[in-house]
Amino acid sequence: MQADSIPSNPPLHVEAVFEQWLEARMNAAWDGDRVKSASTKNHYRAIWKLWCQHLTDHQTRWHDAGPELVHAFLQKIRARRATNADGAVRSASVVSRDRYWTLIDRIYDWALRRELTRSNPAQAMLEADIPPTVLVESNVLNPILWRALPRAFPDPVQASTFDLRDIAILHLLYHHGLTGEEIREFLLADLVWPGGLEPMANEGTSVTRPVSIRIVGTRIRQAREITLAPTSQIALQQWLKARRMNPRLHGHDFLFMSNRANQLSIRMLFHLVTNVIERAATACAQEPPIKTGPQVIRNTVIHNWIASGLSMPEVCALAGLKNAKSLLRHRH
């Protein structure tokens, strides 16, 4: 087992993590988030039992599960057959498979926030493999919290070097709906400068604001170039100045680095976004949402694009999605 996959807290037994998650849902502050009926609890337990058996079949501990295991689980569910009272044989419904993914996603998201696991394998799946109808109200931020979010970003006036990095990341997420993986993979060479200049090559000059950024991806339509919002340009400019002044970060190609000069981890991004969302919720007297992390910001951006009247092809181009079917999970 790799050191990076070891949770900060002692890992719970696979059944205990479900029971603790269920208890938290039963006592959720917002009525719409609570699990109430006995039938719902039993349904969730049955799904989790199937997931536990799947993990056992693959000799994998729950906190070591990767996206490929979730994908295989959903494929197995798709192939299941059930017999009706009249003797007819039917396959598992699309809705059932979506619910299975949703439960795994919610439990791992809960465990990730409590540092019981290093990752959420449901969110790490390729976007094309995630069920397209699973987005619910808790997967986007409500308008009050969304408007309050930028006020919870670190103060650039009093910011440290890595606060400036975080501000730049948050602006890219908030204004452009990027994925956490896209943020992690950005290189300095992906920045596009006015007139094609590369001011970072000249240490003696001030850093001009980049005007856009290229996204290189493996999915269909993921590769694209986005025009940076003015606030994103300013935030990147400030981060690049601070980055250039830190000798430890010299000679590295990644745009965003950890304070140990490593590539950012998904876990670091998750905690950055979670902390900002929770600060914003406190400031505007809102209950913290069940879902946090970079994906919930991306969901909200895409939801807002759709609500603003942008056409499906326009939203797909901005988000790097291959077709309108991929947007179904972003509609209520």
Coordinates of C-alpha atoms in Angstrom, one line a residue:
M1 CA 0.0 0.0 0.0
Q2 CA 1.4 3.3 -1.0
A3 CA 2.1 6.0 1.7
D4 CA -0.1 8.5 -0.1
S5 CA -3.2 6.2 0.2
I6 CA -2.9 5.9 4.0
P7 CA -5.7 8.0 5.7
S8 CA -4.7 10.5 8.4
N9 CA -7.1 8.9 10.9
P10 CA -7.2 5.1 11.6
P11 CA -9.4 3.5 8.9
L12 CA -12.8 2.4 10.0
H13 CA -14.2 -1.0 9.3
V14 CA -16.2 -1.0 6.0
E15 CA -19.4 -1.6 7.9
A16 CA -18.6 1.1 10.5
V17 CA -18.1 3.8 7.9
F18 CA -21.5 3.1 6.5
E19 CA -23.2 3.2 10.0
Q20 CA -21.4 6.5 10.9
W21 CA -22.4 8.1 7.6
L22 CA -26.0 6.9 8.0
E23 CA -26.1 8.4 11.6
A24 CA -24.8 11.7 10.2
R25 CA -27.5 11.7 7.5
M26 CA -30.2 10.9 10.0
N27 CA -29.2 13.9 12.1
A28 CA -28.5 16.3 9.2
A29 CA -29.2 20.0 9.9
W30 CA -31.3 20.5 6.7
D31 CA -34.4 18.5 6.5
G32 CA -34.0 17.7 2.9
D33 CA -30.7 15.9 3.6
R34 CA -32.0 13.6 6.3
V35 CA -32.5 9.9 5.9
K36 CA -35.8 9.1 7.7
S37 CA -37.7 6.1 6.6
A38 CA -36.7 2.5 7.5
S39 CA -37.2 1.4 3.9
T40 CA -34.6 3.9 2.7
K41 CA -32.1 2.9 5.4
N42 CA -32.6 -0.8 4.4
H43 CA -32.2 0.1 0.8
Y44 CA -28.9 1.9 1.4
R45 CA -27.6 -1.0 3.6
A46 CA -28.4 -3.4 0.8
I47 CA -26.4 -1.3 -1.7
W48 CA -23.5 -1.0 0.6
K49 CA -23.5 -4.7 1.3
L50 CA -23.2 -5.4 -2.5
W51 CA -20.3 -2.9 -2.6
C52 CA -18.6 -4.6 0.3
Q53 CA -18.9 -8.0 -1.4
H54 CA -17.5 -6.4 -4.6
L55 CA -14.5 -5.1 -2.6
T56 CA -14.0 -8.6 -1.0
D57 CA -14.1 -10.2 -4.4
H58 CA -11.3 -7.9 -5.5
Q59 CA -9.4 -8.2 -2.2
T60 CA -9.5 -4.5 -1.7
R61 CA -10.0 -2.5 1.5
W62 CA -12.7 0.2 1.2
H63 CA -10.3 3.1 1.6
D64 CA -8.0 1.7 -1.2
A65 CA -10.8 1.4 -3.8
G66 CA -10.1 3.2 -7.1
P67 CA -12.4 4.4 -9.9
E68 CA -11.9 1.3 -11.9
L69 CA -13.5 -0.7 -9.1
V70 CA -16.5 1.6 -9.1
H71 CA -16.8 1.3 -12.8
A72 CA -16.6 -2.5 -12.6
F73 CA -19.3 -2.5 -9.9
L74 CA -21.7 -0.5 -12.0
Q75 CA -21.1 -2.8 -14.9
K76 CA -21.8 -5.8 -12.7
I77 CA -25.0 -4.1 -11.5
R78 CA -26.0 -3.5 -15.2
A79 CA -25.6 -7.2 -15.9
R80 CA -27.7 -8.3 -13.0
R81 CA -31.1 -9.9 -13.7
A82 CA -34.1 -10.0 -11.4
T83 CA -37.3 -12.1 -11.7
N84 CA -40.7 -10.4 -11.4
A85 CA -43.6 -12.0 -9.6
D86 CA -45.0 -13.0 -13.0
G87 CA -41.8 -14.8 -13.8
A88 CA -40.5 -12.2 -16.3
V89 CA -36.8 -11.6 -16.1
R90 CA -35.6 -7.9 -16.2
S91 CA -32.2 -6.2 -16.0
A92 CA -31.3 -3.7 -13.3
S93 CA -32.8 -0.3 -14.2
V94 CA -30.7 2.8 -15.1
V95 CA -32.2 4.5 -12.0
S96 CA -30.9 1.7 -9.8
R97 CA -27.4 2.0 -11.2
D98 CA -27.5 5.7 -10.7
R99 CA -28.5 5.3 -7.0
Y100 CA -25.7 2.8 -6.4
W101 CA -23.1 5.3 -7.8
T102 CA -24.7 8.1 -5.8
L103 CA -24.5 6.2 -2.5
I104 CA -20.9 5.3 -3.0
D105 CA -20.1 8.9 -3.9
R106 CA -21.8 10.4 -0.8
I107 CA -20.2 8.0 1.6
Y108 CA -16.7 8.4 0.2
D109 CA -17.2 12.2 0.1
W110 CA -18.2 12.1 3.8
A111 CA -15.2 9.9 4.6
L112 CA -12.9 12.2 2.7
R113 CA -14.0 15.3 4.6
R114 CA -13.2 13.4 7.8
E115 CA -9.8 12.3 6.5
L116 CA -10.8 8.6 6.7
T117 CA -9.8 8.1 3.1
R118 CA -7.5 9.8 0.7
S119 CA -9.8 9.9 -2.3
N120 CA -13.4 9.5 -3.6
P121 CA -13.2 6.8 -6.3
A122 CA -16.7 7.6 -7.6
Q123 CA -15.6 11.2 -8.4
A124 CA -12.3 10.0 -9.9
M125 CA -14.0 8.0 -12.6
L126 CA -13.9 9.3 -16.2
E127 CA -16.7 11.8 -16.6
A128 CA -18.2 9.6 -19.4
D129 CA -18.5 6.7 -17.0
I130 CA -20.4 8.6 -14.3
P131 CA -24.2 8.0 -14.5
P132 CA -25.6 11.0 -16.4
T133 CA -28.7 11.6 -14.2
V134 CA -27.3 11.7 -10.7
L135 CA -27.0 15.4 -10.0
V136 CA -29.3 16.4 -7.2
E137 CA -29.8 19.7 -5.3
S138 CA -27.0 19.0 -2.8
N139 CA -24.5 18.7 -5.7
V140 CA -24.7 22.4 -6.5
L141 CA -24.3 25.4 -4.1
N142 CA -27.3 27.5 -3.4
P143 CA -27.3 31.0 -4.8
I144 CA -26.7 32.7 -1.5
L145 CA -23.7 30.6 -0.7
W146 CA -22.4 30.8 -4.3
R147 CA -22.4 34.6 -4.2
A148 CA -20.7 34.6 -0.8
L149 CA -17.9 32.3 -1.9
P150 CA -15.4 34.8 -3.4
R151 CA -15.5 36.8 -0.1
A152 CA -14.2 33.7 1.6
F153 CA -11.1 33.5 -0.6
P154 CA -7.8 34.4 1.2
D155 CA -7.2 38.2 1.3
P156 CA -4.6 39.0 -1.4
V157 CA -3.3 42.0 0.5
Q158 CA -2.1 39.9 3.4
A159 CA -1.5 36.7 1.5
S160 CA 1.5 34.4 1.7
T161 CA 3.1 32.9 -1.4
F162 CA 0.9 29.9 -1.2
D163 CA -2.2 31.9 -0.3
L164 CA -1.7 33.6 -3.7
R165 CA -1.5 30.2 -5.3
D166 CA -4.8 29.2 -3.7
I167 CA -6.5 32.4 -4.8
A168 CA -5.5 31.8 -8.4
I169 CA -6.8 28.2 -8.2
L170 CA -10.1 29.3 -6.6
H171 CA -10.7 31.9 -9.3
L172 CA -10.0 29.3 -12.1
L173 CA -12.5 27.0 -10.5
Y174 CA -15.1 29.7 -9.7
H175 CA -15.1 31.5 -13.0
H176 CA -14.3 28.7 -15.5
G177 CA -15.7 25.4 -14.0
L178 CA -12.5 23.5 -14.4
T179 CA -11.9 20.0 -13.0
G180 CA -9.5 19.4 -10.1
E181 CA -7.4 17.2 -12.5
E182 CA -7.2 20.0 -15.0
I183 CA -5.9 22.4 -12.3
R184 CA -3.3 19.8 -11.2
E185 CA -2.0 19.2 -14.7
F186 CA -1.6 22.8 -15.8
L187 CA 2.0 23.7 -16.9
L188 CA 3.5 27.1 -17.2
A189 CA 3.7 26.5 -21.0
D190 CA -0.1 26.2 -21.1
L191 CA -0.5 30.0 -20.3
V192 CA -1.2 32.2 -23.3
W193 CA 0.3 35.7 -23.2
P194 CA -0.7 38.9 -25.1
G195 CA 0.9 39.0 -28.5
G196 CA 2.4 35.5 -28.0
L197 CA 5.0 36.9 -25.6
E198 CA 6.5 34.7 -22.8
P199 CA 7.4 37.3 -20.1
M200 CA 8.4 34.5 -17.7
A201 CA 11.5 33.9 -19.8
N202 CA 12.9 37.3 -18.8
E203 CA 13.5 37.3 -15.0
G204 CA 14.2 41.1 -15.1
T205 CA 10.7 42.1 -16.3
S206 CA 7.4 42.3 -14.6
V207 CA 4.9 39.5 -15.2
T208 CA 2.3 40.5 -17.8
R209 CA -1.2 39.1 -17.2
P210 CA -1.9 35.9 -19.2
V211 CA -5.0 36.2 -21.3
S212 CA -6.0 32.5 -21.7
I213 CA -5.0 29.0 -20.8
R214 CA -4.8 25.8 -22.8
I215 CA -6.3 22.6 -21.5
V216 CA -4.8 19.4 -22.7
G217 CA -7.0 16.4 -21.9
T218 CA -7.6 12.8 -22.9
R219 CA -11.4 12.9 -23.2
I220 CA -13.2 13.9 -26.4
R221 CA -13.6 17.7 -26.5
Q222 CA -11.6 18.2 -23.2
A223 CA -8.8 19.8 -25.1
R224 CA -9.6 23.5 -25.4
E225 CA -8.4 27.1 -24.8
I226 CA -10.4 29.2 -22.3
T227 CA -10.3 33.0 -22.2
L228 CA -9.4 34.1 -18.6
A229 CA -11.8 36.3 -16.7
P230 CA -10.1 39.6 -15.5
T231 CA -10.0 38.5 -11.9
S232 CA -8.4 35.2 -12.9
Q233 CA -5.8 37.1 -14.9
I234 CA -4.9 39.3 -11.9
A235 CA -4.8 36.3 -9.5
L236 CA -2.5 34.4 -11.9
Q237 CA -0.3 37.4 -12.3
Q238 CA 0.1 37.7 -8.5
W239 CA 0.8 34.0 -8.1
L240 CA 3.4 34.0 -10.9
K241 CA 5.2 36.9 -9.3
A242 CA 5.3 35.1 -6.0
R243 CA 6.3 31.8 -7.6
R244 CA 9.2 33.4 -9.4
M245 CA 10.5 34.8 -6.1
N246 CA 10.5 31.3 -4.5
P247 CA 13.8 29.6 -5.4
R248 CA 12.4 26.2 -4.4
L249 CA 9.9 26.4 -7.3
H250 CA 12.4 27.3 -10.0
G251 CA 12.9 24.8 -12.7
H252 CA 9.5 23.1 -12.3
D253 CA 7.0 22.9 -15.1
F254 CA 3.8 22.7 -13.2
L255 CA 1.9 25.9 -12.9
F256 CA 0.7 25.1 -9.3
M257 CA 3.1 23.5 -6.9
S258 CA 2.9 22.4 -3.3
N259 CA 5.1 24.1 -0.7
R260 CA 7.4 21.1 -1.1
A261 CA 7.7 21.8 -4.8
N262 CA 5.6 18.8 -5.7
Q263 CA 2.6 18.5 -8.0
L264 CA -0.6 19.3 -6.1
S265 CA -2.7 16.4 -4.9
I266 CA -6.4 16.0 -5.4
R267 CA -6.6 15.8 -1.6
M268 CA -5.0 19.2 -1.2
L269 CA -7.5 20.7 -3.7
F270 CA -10.4 19.1 -2.0
H271 CA -9.5 20.5 1.4
L272 CA -8.7 24.0 -0.1
V273 CA -12.2 24.1 -1.6
T274 CA -14.0 22.6 1.4
N275 CA -12.4 25.1 3.8
V276 CA -13.5 28.0 1.6
I277 CA -17.0 26.7 1.2
E278 CA -17.4 26.2 5.0
R279 CA -16.0 29.7 5.7
A280 CA -18.5 31.2 3.2
A281 CA -21.4 29.2 4.7
T282 CA -20.5 30.5 8.2
A283 CA -20.2 34.1 6.9
C284 CA -23.6 34.1 5.2
A285 CA -25.4 32.0 7.9
Q286 CA -26.0 29.0 5.6
E287 CA -25.7 25.4 6.5
P288 CA -22.6 23.9 5.0
P289 CA -23.6 21.7 2.1
I290 CA -23.2 17.9 2.2
K291 CA -21.1 18.0 -1.0
T292 CA -17.9 20.0 -1.2
G293 CA -14.7 19.9 -3.2
P294 CA -13.8 21.1 -6.8
Q295 CA -16.5 19.0 -8.4
V296 CA -19.3 20.8 -6.6
I297 CA -18.0 24.2 -7.9
R298 CA -17.7 22.8 -11.4
N299 CA -21.3 21.5 -11.1
T300 CA -22.5 24.9 -10.0
V301 CA -20.7 26.8 -12.8
I302 CA -22.2 24.5 -15.4
H303 CA -25.6 24.7 -13.8
N304 CA -25.3 28.5 -13.9
W305 CA -24.3 28.5 -17.5
I306 CA -27.3 26.4 -18.4
A307 CA -29.6 28.6 -16.3
S308 CA -28.2 31.8 -18.0
G309 CA -29.5 30.6 -21.4
L310 CA -26.3 29.4 -23.0
S311 CA -26.9 26.8 -25.7
M312 CA -26.0 23.2 -25.0
P313 CA -23.1 23.3 -27.6
E314 CA -21.8 26.5 -26.0
V315 CA -21.8 24.9 -22.5
C316 CA -20.2 21.7 -23.8
A317 CA -17.4 23.7 -25.4
L318 CA -16.8 25.7 -22.2
A319 CA -16.9 22.7 -20.0
G320 CA -14.9 20.4 -22.3
L321 CA -17.8 17.9 -22.5
K322 CA -18.4 15.8 -25.7
N323 CA -22.2 16.3 -26.1
A324 CA -25.4 17.5 -24.5
K325 CA -26.0 14.1 -23.0
S326 CA -23.1 14.7 -20.7
L327 CA -24.9 17.8 -19.3
L328 CA -27.9 15.8 -18.0
R329 CA -26.3 15.4 -14.6
H330 CA -26.0 19.2 -14.3
R331 CA -29.8 19.7 -14.7
H332 CA -32.3 19.5 -11.8

